Structures are given as structure tokens and as C-alpha cells.
mmCIF file of C-alpha atoms and ligand atoms in Angstrom:
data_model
loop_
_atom_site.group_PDB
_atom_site.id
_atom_site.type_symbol
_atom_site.label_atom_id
_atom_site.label_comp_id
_atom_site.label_asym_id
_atom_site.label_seq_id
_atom_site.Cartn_x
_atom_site.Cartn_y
_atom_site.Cartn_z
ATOM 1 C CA UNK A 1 106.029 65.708 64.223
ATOM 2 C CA UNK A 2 107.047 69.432 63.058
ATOM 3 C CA UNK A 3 110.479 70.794 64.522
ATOM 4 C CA UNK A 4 108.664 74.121 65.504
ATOM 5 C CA UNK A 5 108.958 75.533 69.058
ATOM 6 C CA UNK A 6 106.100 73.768 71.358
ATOM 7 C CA UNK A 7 104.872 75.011 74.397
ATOM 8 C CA UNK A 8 102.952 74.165 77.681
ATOM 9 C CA UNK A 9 102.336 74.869 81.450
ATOM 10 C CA UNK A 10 101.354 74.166 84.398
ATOM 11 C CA UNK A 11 100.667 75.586 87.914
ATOM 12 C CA UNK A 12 100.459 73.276 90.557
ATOM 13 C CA UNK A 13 100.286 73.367 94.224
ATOM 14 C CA UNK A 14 101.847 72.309 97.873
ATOM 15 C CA UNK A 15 100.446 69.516 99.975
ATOM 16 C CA UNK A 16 100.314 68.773 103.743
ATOM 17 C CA UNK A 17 100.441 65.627 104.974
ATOM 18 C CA UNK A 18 98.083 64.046 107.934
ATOM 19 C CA UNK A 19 99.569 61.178 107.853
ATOM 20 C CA UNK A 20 102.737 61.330 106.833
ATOM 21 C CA UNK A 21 104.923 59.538 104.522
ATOM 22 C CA UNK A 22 108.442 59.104 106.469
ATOM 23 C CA UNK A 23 110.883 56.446 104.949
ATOM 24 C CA UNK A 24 110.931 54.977 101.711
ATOM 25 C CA UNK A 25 113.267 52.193 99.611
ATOM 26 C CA UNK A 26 113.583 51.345 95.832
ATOM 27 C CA UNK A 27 112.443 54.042 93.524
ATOM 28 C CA UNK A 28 110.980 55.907 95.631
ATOM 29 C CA UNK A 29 108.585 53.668 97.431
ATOM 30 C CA UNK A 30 106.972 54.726 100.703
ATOM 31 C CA UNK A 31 107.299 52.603 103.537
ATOM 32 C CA UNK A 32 103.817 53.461 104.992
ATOM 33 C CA UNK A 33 100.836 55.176 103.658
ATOM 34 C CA UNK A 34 100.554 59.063 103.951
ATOM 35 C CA UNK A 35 97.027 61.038 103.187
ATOM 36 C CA UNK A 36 97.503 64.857 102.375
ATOM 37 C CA UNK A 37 95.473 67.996 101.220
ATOM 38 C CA UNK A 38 96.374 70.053 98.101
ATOM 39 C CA UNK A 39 96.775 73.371 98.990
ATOM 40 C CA UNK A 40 96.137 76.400 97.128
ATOM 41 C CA UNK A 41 98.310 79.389 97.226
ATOM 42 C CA UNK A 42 101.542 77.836 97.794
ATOM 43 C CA UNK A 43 102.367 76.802 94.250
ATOM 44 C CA UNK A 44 104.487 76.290 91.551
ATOM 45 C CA UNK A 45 104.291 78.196 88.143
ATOM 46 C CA UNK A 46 106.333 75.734 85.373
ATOM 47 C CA UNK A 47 106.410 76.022 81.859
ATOM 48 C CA UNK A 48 108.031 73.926 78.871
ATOM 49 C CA UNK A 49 109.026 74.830 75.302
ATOM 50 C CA UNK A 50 110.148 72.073 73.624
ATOM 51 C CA UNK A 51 111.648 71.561 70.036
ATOM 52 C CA UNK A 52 112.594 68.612 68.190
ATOM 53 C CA UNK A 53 116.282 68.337 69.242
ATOM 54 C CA UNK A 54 119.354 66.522 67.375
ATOM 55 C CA UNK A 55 121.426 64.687 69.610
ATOM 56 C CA UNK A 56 120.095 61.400 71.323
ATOM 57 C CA UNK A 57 120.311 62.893 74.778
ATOM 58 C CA UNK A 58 117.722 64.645 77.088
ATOM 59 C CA UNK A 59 119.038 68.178 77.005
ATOM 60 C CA UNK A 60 117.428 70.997 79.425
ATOM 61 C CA UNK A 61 118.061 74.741 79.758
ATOM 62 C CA UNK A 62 116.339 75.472 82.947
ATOM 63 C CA UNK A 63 115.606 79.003 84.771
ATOM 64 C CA UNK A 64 114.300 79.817 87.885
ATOM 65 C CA UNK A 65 112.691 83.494 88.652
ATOM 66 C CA UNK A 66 114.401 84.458 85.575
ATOM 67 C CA UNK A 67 117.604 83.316 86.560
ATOM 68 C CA UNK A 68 119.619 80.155 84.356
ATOM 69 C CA UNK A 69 120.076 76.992 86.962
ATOM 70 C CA UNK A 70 122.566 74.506 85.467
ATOM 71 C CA UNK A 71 122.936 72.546 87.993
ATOM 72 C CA UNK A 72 118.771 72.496 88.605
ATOM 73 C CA UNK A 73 118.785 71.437 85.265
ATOM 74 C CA UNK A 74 121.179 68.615 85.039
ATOM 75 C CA UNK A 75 119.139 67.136 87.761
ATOM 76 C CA UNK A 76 115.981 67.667 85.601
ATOM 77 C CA UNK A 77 117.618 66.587 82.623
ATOM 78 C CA UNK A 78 118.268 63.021 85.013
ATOM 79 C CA UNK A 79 114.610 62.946 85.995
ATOM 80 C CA UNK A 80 113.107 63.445 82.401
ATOM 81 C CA UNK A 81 116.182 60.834 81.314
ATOM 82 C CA UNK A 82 114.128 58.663 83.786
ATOM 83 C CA UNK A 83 110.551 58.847 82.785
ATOM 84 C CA UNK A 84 112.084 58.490 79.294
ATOM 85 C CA UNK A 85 112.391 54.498 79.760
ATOM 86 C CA UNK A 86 108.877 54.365 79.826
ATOM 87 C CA UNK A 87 108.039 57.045 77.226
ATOM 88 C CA UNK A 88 111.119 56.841 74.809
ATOM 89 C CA UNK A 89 109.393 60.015 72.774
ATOM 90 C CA UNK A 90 110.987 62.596 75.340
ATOM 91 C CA UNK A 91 114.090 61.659 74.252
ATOM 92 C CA UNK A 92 113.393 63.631 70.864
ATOM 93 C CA UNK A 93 113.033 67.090 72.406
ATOM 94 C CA UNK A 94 115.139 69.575 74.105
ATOM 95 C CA UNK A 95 113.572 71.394 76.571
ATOM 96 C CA UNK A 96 113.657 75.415 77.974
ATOM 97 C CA UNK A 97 112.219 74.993 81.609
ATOM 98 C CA UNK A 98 110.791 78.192 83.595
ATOM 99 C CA UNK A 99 109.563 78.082 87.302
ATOM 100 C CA UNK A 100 108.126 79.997 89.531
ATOM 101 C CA UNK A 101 107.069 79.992 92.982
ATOM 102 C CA UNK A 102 104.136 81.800 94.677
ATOM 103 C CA UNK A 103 105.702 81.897 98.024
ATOM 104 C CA UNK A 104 109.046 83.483 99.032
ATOM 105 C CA UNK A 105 112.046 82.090 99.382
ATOM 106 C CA UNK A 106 113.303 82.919 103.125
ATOM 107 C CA UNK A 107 109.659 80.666 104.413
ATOM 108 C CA UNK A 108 111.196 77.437 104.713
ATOM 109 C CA UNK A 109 108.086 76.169 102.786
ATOM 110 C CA UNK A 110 109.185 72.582 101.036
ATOM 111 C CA UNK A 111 109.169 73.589 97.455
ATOM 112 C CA UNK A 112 109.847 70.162 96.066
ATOM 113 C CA UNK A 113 105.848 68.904 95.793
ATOM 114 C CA UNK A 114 104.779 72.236 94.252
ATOM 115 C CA UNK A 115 107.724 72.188 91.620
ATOM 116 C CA UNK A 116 107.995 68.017 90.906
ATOM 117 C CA UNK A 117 104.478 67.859 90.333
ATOM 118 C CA UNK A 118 104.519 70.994 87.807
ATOM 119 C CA UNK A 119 107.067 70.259 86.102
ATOM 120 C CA UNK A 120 105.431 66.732 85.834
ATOM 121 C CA UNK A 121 102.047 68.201 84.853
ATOM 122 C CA UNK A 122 103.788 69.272 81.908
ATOM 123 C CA UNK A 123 105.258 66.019 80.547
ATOM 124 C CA UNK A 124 102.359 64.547 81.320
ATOM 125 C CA UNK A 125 101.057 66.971 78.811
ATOM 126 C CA UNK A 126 103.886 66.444 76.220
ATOM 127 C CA UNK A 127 103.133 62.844 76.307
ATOM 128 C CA UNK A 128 98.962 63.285 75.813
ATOM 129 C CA UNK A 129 99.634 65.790 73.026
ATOM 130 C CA UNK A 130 101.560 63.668 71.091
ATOM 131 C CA UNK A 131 99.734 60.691 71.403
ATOM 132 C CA UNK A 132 102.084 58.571 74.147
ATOM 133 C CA UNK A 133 99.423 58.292 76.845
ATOM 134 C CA UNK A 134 96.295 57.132 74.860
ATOM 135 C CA UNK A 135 93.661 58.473 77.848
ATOM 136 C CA UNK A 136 93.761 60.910 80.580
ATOM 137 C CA UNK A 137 95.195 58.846 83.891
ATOM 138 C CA UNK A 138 96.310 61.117 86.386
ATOM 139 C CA UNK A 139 98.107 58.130 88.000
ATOM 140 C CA UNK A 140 100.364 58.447 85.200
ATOM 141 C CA UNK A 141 101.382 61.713 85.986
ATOM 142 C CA UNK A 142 101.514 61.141 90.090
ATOM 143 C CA UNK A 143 103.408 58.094 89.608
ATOM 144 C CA UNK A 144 106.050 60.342 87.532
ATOM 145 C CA UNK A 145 106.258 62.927 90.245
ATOM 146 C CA UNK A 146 106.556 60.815 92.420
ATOM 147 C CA UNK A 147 109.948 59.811 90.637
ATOM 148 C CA UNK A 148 111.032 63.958 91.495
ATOM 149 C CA UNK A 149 109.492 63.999 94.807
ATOM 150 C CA UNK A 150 107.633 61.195 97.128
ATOM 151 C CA UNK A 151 104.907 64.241 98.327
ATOM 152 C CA UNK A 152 104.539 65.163 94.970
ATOM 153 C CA UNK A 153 102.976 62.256 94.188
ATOM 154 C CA UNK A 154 99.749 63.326 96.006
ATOM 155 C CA UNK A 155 100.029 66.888 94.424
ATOM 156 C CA UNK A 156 98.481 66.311 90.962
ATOM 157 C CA UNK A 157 94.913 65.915 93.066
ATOM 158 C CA UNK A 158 92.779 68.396 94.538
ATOM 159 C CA UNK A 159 92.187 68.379 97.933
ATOM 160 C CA UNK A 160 92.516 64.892 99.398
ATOM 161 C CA UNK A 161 94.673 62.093 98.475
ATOM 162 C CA UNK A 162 96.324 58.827 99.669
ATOM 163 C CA UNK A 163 99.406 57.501 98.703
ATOM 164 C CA UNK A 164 100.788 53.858 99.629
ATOM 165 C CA UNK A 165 99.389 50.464 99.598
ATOM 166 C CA UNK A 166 96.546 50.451 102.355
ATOM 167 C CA UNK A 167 93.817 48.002 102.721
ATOM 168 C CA UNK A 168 90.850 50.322 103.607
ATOM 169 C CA UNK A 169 91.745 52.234 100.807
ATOM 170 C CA UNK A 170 90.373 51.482 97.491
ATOM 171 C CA UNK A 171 92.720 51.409 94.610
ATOM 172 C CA UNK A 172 95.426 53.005 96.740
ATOM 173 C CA UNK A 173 99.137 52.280 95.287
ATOM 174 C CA UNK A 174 102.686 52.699 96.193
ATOM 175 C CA UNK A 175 103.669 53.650 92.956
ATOM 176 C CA UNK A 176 100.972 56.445 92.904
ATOM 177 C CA UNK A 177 98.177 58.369 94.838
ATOM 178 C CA UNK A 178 94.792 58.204 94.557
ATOM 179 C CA UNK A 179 92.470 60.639 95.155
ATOM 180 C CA UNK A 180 89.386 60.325 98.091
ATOM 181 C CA UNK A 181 87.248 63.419 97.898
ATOM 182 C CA UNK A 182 84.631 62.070 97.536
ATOM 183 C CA UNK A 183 84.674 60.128 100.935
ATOM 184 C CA UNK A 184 85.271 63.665 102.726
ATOM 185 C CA UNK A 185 82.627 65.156 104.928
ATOM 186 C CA UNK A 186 81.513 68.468 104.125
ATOM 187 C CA UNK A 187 83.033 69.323 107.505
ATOM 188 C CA UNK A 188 86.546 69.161 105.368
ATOM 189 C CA UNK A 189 86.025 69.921 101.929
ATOM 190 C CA UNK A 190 87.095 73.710 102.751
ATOM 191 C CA UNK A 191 89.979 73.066 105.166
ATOM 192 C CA UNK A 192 92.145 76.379 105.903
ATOM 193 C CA UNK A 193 96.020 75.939 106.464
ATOM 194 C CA UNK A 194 97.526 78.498 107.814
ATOM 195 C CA UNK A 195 101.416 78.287 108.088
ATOM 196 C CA UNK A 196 103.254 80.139 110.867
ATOM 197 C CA UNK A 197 106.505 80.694 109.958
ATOM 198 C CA UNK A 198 109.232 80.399 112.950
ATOM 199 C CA UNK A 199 111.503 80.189 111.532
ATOM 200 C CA UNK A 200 112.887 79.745 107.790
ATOM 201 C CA UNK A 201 116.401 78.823 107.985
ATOM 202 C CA UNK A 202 117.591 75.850 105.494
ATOM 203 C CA UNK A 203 116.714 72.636 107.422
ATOM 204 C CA UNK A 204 120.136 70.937 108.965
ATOM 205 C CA UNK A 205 118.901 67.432 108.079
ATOM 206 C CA UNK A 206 117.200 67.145 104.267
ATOM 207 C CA UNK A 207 114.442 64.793 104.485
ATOM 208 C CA UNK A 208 116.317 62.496 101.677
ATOM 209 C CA UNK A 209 118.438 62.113 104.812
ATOM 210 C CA UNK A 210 115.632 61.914 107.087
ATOM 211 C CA UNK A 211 114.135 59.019 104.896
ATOM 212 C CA UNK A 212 117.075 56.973 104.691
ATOM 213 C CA UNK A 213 117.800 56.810 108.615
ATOM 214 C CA UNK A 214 114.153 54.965 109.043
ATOM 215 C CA UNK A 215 116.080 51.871 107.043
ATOM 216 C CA UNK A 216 117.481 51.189 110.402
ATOM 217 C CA UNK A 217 115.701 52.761 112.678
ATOM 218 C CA UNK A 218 114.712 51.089 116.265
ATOM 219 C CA UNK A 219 111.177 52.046 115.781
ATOM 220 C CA UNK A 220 110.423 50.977 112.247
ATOM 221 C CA UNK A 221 108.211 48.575 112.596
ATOM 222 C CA UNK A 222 106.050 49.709 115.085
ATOM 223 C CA UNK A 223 105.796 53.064 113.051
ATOM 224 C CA UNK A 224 104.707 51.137 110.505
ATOM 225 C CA UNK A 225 102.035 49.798 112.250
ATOM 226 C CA UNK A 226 101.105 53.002 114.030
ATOM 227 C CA UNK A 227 100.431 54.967 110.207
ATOM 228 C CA UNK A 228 98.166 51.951 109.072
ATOM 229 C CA UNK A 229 95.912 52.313 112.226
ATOM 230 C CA UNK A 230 96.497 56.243 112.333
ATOM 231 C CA UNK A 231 95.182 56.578 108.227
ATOM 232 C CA UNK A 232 91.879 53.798 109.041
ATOM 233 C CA UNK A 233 91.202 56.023 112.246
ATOM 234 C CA UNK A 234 91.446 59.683 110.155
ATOM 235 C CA UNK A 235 89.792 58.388 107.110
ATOM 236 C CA UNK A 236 86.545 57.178 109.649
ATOM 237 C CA UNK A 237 87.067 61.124 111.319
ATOM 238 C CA UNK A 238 87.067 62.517 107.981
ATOM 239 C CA UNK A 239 84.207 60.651 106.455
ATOM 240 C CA UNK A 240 82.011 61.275 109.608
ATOM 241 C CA UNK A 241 83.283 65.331 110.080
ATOM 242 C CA UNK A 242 84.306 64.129 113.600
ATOM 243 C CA UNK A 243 87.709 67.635 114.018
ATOM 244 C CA UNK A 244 87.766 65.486 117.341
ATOM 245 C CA UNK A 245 89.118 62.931 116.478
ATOM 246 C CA UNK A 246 90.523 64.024 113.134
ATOM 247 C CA UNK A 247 92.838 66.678 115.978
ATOM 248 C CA UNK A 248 93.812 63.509 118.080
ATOM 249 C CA UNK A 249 95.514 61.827 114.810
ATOM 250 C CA UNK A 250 96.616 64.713 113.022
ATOM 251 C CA UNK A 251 98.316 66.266 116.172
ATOM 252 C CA UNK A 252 100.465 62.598 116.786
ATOM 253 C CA UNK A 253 101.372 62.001 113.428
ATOM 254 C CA UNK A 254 102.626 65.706 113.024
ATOM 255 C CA UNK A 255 104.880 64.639 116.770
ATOM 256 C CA UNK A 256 105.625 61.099 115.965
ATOM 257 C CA UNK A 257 107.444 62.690 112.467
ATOM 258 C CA UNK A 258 109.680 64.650 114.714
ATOM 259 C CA UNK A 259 109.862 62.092 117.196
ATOM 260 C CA UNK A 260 111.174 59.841 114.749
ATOM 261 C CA UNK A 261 113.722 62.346 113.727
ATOM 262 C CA UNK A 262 114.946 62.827 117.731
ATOM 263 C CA UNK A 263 114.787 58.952 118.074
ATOM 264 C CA UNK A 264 117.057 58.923 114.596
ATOM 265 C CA UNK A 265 120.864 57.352 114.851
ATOM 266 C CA UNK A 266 122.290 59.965 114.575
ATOM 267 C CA UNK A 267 119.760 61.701 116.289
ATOM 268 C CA UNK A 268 118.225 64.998 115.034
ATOM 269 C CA UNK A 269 115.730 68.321 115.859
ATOM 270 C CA UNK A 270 114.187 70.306 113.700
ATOM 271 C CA UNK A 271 111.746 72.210 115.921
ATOM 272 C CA UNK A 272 112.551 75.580 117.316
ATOM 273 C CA UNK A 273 111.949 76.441 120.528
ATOM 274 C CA UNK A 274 108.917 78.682 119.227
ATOM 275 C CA UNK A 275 107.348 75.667 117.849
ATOM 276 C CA UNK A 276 106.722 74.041 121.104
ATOM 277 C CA UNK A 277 105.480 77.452 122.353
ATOM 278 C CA UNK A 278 103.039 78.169 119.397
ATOM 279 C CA UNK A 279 101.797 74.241 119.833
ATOM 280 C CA UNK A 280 101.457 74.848 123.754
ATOM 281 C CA UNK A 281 99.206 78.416 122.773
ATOM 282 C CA UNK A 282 97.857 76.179 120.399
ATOM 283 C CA UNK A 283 96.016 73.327 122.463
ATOM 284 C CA UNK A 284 95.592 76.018 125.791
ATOM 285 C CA UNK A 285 93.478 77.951 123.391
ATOM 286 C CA UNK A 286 91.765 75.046 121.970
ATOM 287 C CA UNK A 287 91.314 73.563 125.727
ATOM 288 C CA UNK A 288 89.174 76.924 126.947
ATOM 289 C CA UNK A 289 86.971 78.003 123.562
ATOM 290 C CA UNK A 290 86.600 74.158 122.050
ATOM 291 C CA UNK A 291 87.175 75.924 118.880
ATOM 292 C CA UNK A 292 88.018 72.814 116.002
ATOM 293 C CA UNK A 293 91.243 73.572 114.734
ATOM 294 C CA UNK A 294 94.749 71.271 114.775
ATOM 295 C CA UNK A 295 98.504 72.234 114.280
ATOM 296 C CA UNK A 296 100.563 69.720 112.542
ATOM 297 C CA UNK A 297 104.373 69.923 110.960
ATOM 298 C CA UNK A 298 106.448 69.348 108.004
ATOM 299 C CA UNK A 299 109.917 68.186 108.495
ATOM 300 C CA UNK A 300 110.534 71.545 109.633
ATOM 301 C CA UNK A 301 109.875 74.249 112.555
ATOM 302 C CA UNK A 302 107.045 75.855 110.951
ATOM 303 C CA UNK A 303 103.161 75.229 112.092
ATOM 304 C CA UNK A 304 100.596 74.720 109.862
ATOM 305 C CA UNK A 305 97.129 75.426 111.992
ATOM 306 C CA UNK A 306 94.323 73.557 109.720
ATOM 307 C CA UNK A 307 90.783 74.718 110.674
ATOM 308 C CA UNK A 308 87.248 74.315 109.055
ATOM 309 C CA UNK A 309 85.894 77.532 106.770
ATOM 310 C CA UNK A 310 83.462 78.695 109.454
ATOM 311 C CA UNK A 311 85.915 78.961 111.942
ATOM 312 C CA UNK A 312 88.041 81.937 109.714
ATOM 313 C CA UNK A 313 87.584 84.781 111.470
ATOM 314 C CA UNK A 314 87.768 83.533 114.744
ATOM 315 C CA UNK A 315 91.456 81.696 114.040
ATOM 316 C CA UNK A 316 93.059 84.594 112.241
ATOM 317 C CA UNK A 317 92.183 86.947 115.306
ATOM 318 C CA UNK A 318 93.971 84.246 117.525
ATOM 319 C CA UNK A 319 97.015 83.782 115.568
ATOM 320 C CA UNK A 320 97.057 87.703 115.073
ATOM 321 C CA UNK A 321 96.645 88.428 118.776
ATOM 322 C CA UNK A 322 98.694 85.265 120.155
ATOM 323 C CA UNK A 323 100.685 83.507 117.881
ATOM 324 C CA UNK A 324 102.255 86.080 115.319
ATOM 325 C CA UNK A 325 104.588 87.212 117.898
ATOM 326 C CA UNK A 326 106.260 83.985 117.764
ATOM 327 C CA UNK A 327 106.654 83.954 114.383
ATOM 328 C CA UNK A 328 109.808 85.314 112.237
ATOM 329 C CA UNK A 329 108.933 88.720 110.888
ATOM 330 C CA UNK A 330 105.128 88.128 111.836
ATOM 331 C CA UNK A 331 105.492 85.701 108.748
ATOM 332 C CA UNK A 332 102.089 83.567 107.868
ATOM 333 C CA UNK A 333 101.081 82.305 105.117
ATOM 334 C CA UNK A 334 97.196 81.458 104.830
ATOM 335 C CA UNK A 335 96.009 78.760 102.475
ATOM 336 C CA UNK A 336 93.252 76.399 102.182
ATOM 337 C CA UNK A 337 92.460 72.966 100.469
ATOM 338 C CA UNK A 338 92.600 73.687 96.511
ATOM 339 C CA UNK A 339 91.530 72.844 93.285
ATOM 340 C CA UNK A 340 94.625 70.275 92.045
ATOM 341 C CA UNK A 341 97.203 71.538 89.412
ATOM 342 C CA UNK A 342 95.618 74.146 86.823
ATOM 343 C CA UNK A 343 97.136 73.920 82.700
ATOM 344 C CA UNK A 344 97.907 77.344 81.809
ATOM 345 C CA UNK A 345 98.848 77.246 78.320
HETATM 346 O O1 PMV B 1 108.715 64.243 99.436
HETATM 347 P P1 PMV B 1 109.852 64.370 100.361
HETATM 348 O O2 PMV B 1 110.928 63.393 100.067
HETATM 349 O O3 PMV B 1 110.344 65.811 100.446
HETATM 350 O O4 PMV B 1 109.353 63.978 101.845
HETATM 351 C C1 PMV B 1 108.503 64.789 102.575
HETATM 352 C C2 PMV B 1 107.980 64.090 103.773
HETATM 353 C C3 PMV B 1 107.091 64.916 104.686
HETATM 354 O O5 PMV B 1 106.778 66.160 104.117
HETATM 355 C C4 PMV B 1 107.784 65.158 106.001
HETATM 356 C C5 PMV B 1 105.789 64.158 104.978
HETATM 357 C C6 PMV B 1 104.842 64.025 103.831
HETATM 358 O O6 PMV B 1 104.146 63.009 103.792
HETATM 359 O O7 PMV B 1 104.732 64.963 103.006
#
């Protein structure tokens, strides 16, 4: 191994869950199944030059947009520390971290997916180049972003994946996600996502927080339950192109997130009053054209309106005649299912 500088990058993008992943335990193990598409636009520019370094610890100098992070970087010095038990070799570098994101700051957007699975991307790469990871496994590399960030896990796909141990799903894995694109009607396969921003103040309640109050919650089990019968039902919309049905489950998972937060001890809301009034546009619109398009929700006020390719045109002019006003600054952001994380250098 030569001591010269060593470089690599990634971009990688933003997901949105269906079904979504709320509680975990251990390292980072989901407590149900979750199913998400890879977006596009919203992503995550990371890259890595690494030299041979001389002490025995991980050591990171990480900026973001130009600026130096330390304490970003102590927390990805902990994370690489991590994935080090299993590949020892990272331990021999020291690292200069850059990031990126495509999106502004002030749009609430969850960064973490975009950014863990980048910056994982890139070890990922480190490890291939040099020989630790014999073949190409993608698992390998969503089971280590999953380590920064559950969601992230289902990142380092395009388009479609699952994540958690569910019986109708082949292969599927709490320690990773799996991929399922090729069990997606054509109906799907070019799935807009546009996100209304209402607002893009810092969330109250982090969703580390958020996770950790399911331990105890009242409703556990049955929420459980529900996510296992919500992903068989979705995957059987998705595979047969049915938006029907694929709007009935997307719609109550997206409510029965926040409903879990509002049901929370202590008890929480995240939703704006906008919200409610974009989702009540939302359906009355839906109710008099038939038009095939459903909202769903991050842990977070924002909407993100998914809708098939061919109905484009006629979804913008709604959200620009009807919904923009109820947006902060008239911010949306439009994105679509994408192509999984892109090497750069
Ligand atoms: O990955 P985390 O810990 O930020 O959790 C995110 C959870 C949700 O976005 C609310 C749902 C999901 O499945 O992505």
C-alpha cells in the first residue's frame, strides 16, 4: 500500500418511505419492515481523500459546503471507528471528508439518508479498492449505512427497496435492504415526489427520540402487526399497478407515523396546521378528478405528493394553483424515483 493521497466519491440520494420504519433496538435494528423509493434530486455529494496515517486511531478532518465541522467529524470518526471492527484496514488511513447537499438548508428535508449512505458509498469503495470486500455486495455497504442512519440503509438502491425481516419478501434482512425493482409494475417504475414544504423549522422531537419512545409505547405491538400486513398489501398494489390501493396504504402509514408520535408518552406533533390543510386539498381534489396521486410524510410537516409520470402536468398545475399557497415561501421541491448512488471519482 503506497502512502500517497487517495481519493474517491460518491453522490447518493434521499429516500421516502411507504411503509415506514418507526422504532428500532440493538444496533440499529428496525422493529418492523419499511419499503422506500430512492429519490433523485435530493442528494448528497461526499468525497474522501485518504492517506496512510501514523497513529492507530481513526482520524477525520471533515467539511461541509466548504466549511470545517469538528464536531460532524468526531461523530464520523465514531462511525468509521465502528465499521472498522469488521474491516480493521480503515484503521490505517486518515481521512479529509467533503459534503454537499443538493437541497437547501432552511427545507426541513432529512439529510441523514442522503449523507450516511454517501459517505458509506465511499468506504465501501475504500474497502473494494484495496482488496477487503472480495466481490461487489451492495448489502455490505447498506448494512454499513445503516450503522449512520436506519433510512440510509435503503439508500444505496435505486428506486425500490425493503428493509427488515419480512416473510413475503425474499432475502429481506434487518441488518440490510434489499432491493425489489424488479417486482414493480411499470405503473411505478417512474414515480414523481414532489415535496411541499410548510414549513422547515428544526423538528422539536429528533426521530432518534421518536424511535426510542416506541420501546414502550401502548401501541407497539399492534403497530407491529399493522406494517407486516400494510408492506404484503403495497407490495400486491405495486406488483399489480393497482395507485388504488397503493393510495389506501401509503396514505395510513404516512398518518399512523404521526399518530404514533401524538399517541407517544410524552406525547408529540409534528404537523403544522398547513399540513392537514394541504392533505384535506389533497384527497378533495383526488375525490372530484380520480386523478392517481397520494400524499404521505416524513417525521416532519412537509408533504411529499407521489404521482405516476403521466400524470406530470396535470399535478404540478394543481399544486401551483392550490397547494403552493400553503407552502413556506411557495417552497417545492420536485423529484422522482432515481437511479441509486452514482461514483464520481
Ligand atoms: O433513519 P432515521 O433514524 O432518521 O429514521 C427515519 C424514519 C422515517 O423517515 C420517519 C421513516 C422511514 O422509514 O424513513
Amino acid at each position: 500500500m503506497t502512502d500517497t493521497i487517495q481519493k474517491v466519491a460518491w453522490k447518493s440520494a434521499s429516500n421516502i418511505a411507504l411503509v415506514k420504519y418507526w422504532g428500532k433496538h440493538s444496533e440499529q435494528i428496525p422493529m418492523n419492515p419499511s419499503i422506500s423509493i430512492t429519490l433523485e434530486n435530493a442528494n448528497t455529494q461526499t468525497s474522501i481523500q485518504y492517506n496512510k496515517s501514523n497513529g492507530s486511531d481513526v482520524k477525520v478532518d471533515f467539511l461541509f459546503e466548504g466549511n470545517r465541522k469538528p464536531e460532524f467529524g468526531q461523530k464520523i470518526e465514531r462511525f468509521i471507528a465502528r465499521i472498522a471492527k469488521d474491516y480493521p484496514l480503515l484503521n490505517e488511513f486518515s481521512y479529509i471528508i467533503e459534503s454537499s447537499n443538493s437541497f437547501p438548508h432552511s427545507t426541513g428535508i432529512a439529510s441523514s439518508a442522503s449523507s450516511m449512505s454517501a459517505l458509506a458509498m465511499n468506504l465501501y469503495s475504500i474497502l473494494r479498492e484495496h482488496g477487503a470486500i472480495a466481490s461487489e455486495d451492495l448489502s455490505i455497504a447498506s448494512s454499513m449505512s445503516r450503522l449512520g442512519s436506519g433510512s440510509a440503509c435503503r439508500s444505496v438502491y435505486p428506486g425500490f427497496a425493503v428493509w427488515g425481516n419480512s416473510e413475503i419478501v425474499d432475502g429481506s434482512h434487518d441488518e440490510y435492504a434489499v432491493e425489489v425493482n424488479e417486482k414493480i409494475h411499470e405503473e411505478f417504475k417512474n414515480t414523481h415526489d414532489s415535496i411541499l414544504i410548510v414549513d422547515s423549522a428544526k423538528k422539536s422531537v429528533s426521530s432518534t427520540e421518536g424511535h426510542a419512545l416506541m420501546a414502550g409505547h401502548s401501541f407497539r405491538e399492534s403497530r407491529i402487526k399493522q406494517s407486516h400486513d400494510n408492506l404484503k398489501v403495497l407490495m400486491q398494489a405495486l406488483e399489480g399497478g393497482d395507485w388504488h390501493k397503493f393510495t389506501e396504504i401509503v396514505e395510513l402509514e404516512a398518518l399512523t407515523l404521526h399518530a404514533l408520535m401524538m399517541s407517544s408518552v410524552p406525547s408529540y406533533i409534528l404537523l403544522h396546521p398547513n399540513t392537514l390543510k394541504v392533505i384535506e386539498l389533497i384527497r378533495e381534489f383526488r375525490n372530484a378528478t380520480s386523478t392517481a396521486m397520494a400524499f404521505t410524510l416524513d417525521a416532519g410537516p412537509n408533504i411529499h405528493l407521489l404521482y405516476p409520470d403521466y400524470n406530470a402536468g396535470a399535478v404540478k398545475s394543481f399544486i401551483n394553483d392550490a397547494l403552493i399557497q400553503y407552502c413556506e415561501e411557495r417552497k417545492v421541491l420536485h423529484d422522482k424515483a432515481g437511479q441509486g448512488p452514482e461514483k464520481l471519482i
